[in-house]
C-alpha angles and dihedrals in degrees: 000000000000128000106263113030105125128249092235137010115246136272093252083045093048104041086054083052093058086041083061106047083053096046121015100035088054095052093048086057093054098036112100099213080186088070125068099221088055091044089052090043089051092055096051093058097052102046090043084057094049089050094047100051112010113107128286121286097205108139095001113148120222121188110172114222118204098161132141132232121239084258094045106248105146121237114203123183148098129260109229123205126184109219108285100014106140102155126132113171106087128005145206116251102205119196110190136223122240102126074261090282098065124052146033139186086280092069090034093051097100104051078041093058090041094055096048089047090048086043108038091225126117113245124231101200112192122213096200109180121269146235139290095024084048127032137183127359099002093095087048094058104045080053090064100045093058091044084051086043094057087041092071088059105036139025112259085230084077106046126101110213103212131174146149129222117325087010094062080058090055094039092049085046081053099055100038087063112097112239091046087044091058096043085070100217118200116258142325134241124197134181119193091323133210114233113137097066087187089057093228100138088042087056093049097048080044089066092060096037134016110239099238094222106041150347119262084237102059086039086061096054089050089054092039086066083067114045103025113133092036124089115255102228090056110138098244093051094035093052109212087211094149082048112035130059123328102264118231108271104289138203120195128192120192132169117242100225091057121091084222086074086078085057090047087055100044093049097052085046089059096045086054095052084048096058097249127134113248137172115202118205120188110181110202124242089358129137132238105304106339105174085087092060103057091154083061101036122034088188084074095071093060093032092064088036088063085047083049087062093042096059102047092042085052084054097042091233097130096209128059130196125058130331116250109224121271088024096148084241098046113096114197111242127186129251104253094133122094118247110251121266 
């Protein structure tokens, strides 16, 4: 563990934790995700949630990107800017949660905007399709495109993978794949990250401690939406980490009153015994990713400082945070993106 996480989550933290356990992992019990009216209520809840308690938007910077590949393979996202970030020399690759059928950049623009205001960096945040309409490994895919798309206008060796949940399962399927493995790119960052797709190490934690927000066994139908039809053990959903190619250095955050933590550990444990270079953070009493929900949980704020650090030791830039104007590294841009709302 890491000096100063804290021995225990705070009362606010866990007293939404409690809330949770009384409201939203009830719902996630009684919402069908087969059906299309329980899939679309589910979306609305969590992005109502994200909304409700995720940072502040103020100054943030959005430019939408709907652009093709040379060999026609379609990138869809939204460049996401924190107020004065004018940097230009390395980037943030963001891969949404959702359990690949829920979200999209839209719900995940304020801790986007948050993390390129705390970094400095400008955040290329990827709307890969979703399930059901579209299964494995159509949102792999689209991850890689977008990650092929950033590598024609900067080097890999300055590019943050970044990604949350089931997106930290789509971002770690990204790098173990060769080319991008040997592109070295500069650091990973994982919150509460999905890696089990059967959900076995989340059903085992769930037996010591009931997950706040939902039961192992309605996460599994939501994932299920996504890889049925494709054997389980394929390569690309049963990722060979502790096998396969050293992983950038990494840094994962999980909360500890979530059963994903057990996927967080798991996950550090396999980087290691791959030779890679990881730094486990279990936060104690804290949700799926929280550091999206500050206004729930005051242990967010240092948790993405500390992200914020990561990621500028990982470039080799000393400072994080926004360039002031007329910094000798800082290049004037123009204003095209739309302001946040």
């Amino acid at each position: 563990m890491t000096d100063g996480v804290p021995a225990r989550g705070s009362l606010r933290s866990r007293g939404a934790a409690v809330a949770s356990t009384l409201t939203l992992r009830q719902l996630s019990a009684v919402l069908p995700p087969e059906r299309a009216w329980g899939l679309w209520l589910s979306r609305q809840i969590v992005a109502g949630i994200m909304d409700a308690f995720g940072p502040s938007l103020a100054g943030a910077r959005v430019e939408s990107i709907d652009t093709r590949l040379p060999d026609g393979r379609r990138v869809v996202g939204e460049w996401v800017r924190g107020p004065g970030v004018r940097r230009t020399d390395a980037v943030v690759y963001f891969v949404h949660g959702s359990g690949y059928a829920l979200c999209s950049p839209r719900t995940h623009r304020r801790v986007t905007a948050w993390l390129s205001r705390l970094t400095g960096l400008a955040v290329f945040s990827v709307d890969y399709r979703l399930a059901p309409r579209h299964r494995f490994p159509t949102a792999a895919d689209d991850v890689r495109a977008g990650f092929d798309w950033l590598t024609r206008q900067i080097s890999p060796e300055r590019i943050v993978v970044a990604g949350d949940s089931a997106g930290g399962h789509l971002a770690v399927d990204l790098l173990l794949q060769p080319e991008v493995a040997a592109a070295r790119p500069a650091a990973l960052v994982l919150f509460s990250p999905l890696i089990d797709l059967t959900f076995s190490l989340a059903a085992q934690r769930e037996r010591r401690r009931r997950d706040p927000a939902i039961r192992a066994a309605d996460a599994i139908r939501l994932v299920e939406l996504y890889c049925r039809g494709t054997d389980p053990t394929h390569c690309r959903l049963s990722l060979d980490v502790a096998g396969g190619p050293v992983l950038p250095p990494t840094l994962i955050q999980a909360g500890g009153a979530e059963m994903l933590a057990a996927d967080a550990e798991r996950l550090a444990a396999d980087i290691t015994a791959a030779g890679g270079s990881c730094e486990l953070q279990v936060w104690p009493d804290q949700v799926h990713v929280f550091q999206a929900l500050p206004r729930l949980s005051p242990e967010a704020g240092k948790a993405m400082a500390y992200v914020a650090k990561f990621v500028a030791d990982s470039l080799h830039v000393g400072t994080v945070g926004p360039m002031r104007a007329g910094s000798p590294r800082a290049h004037a841009r123009s204003s095209t993106g739309a302001e946040a709302s």
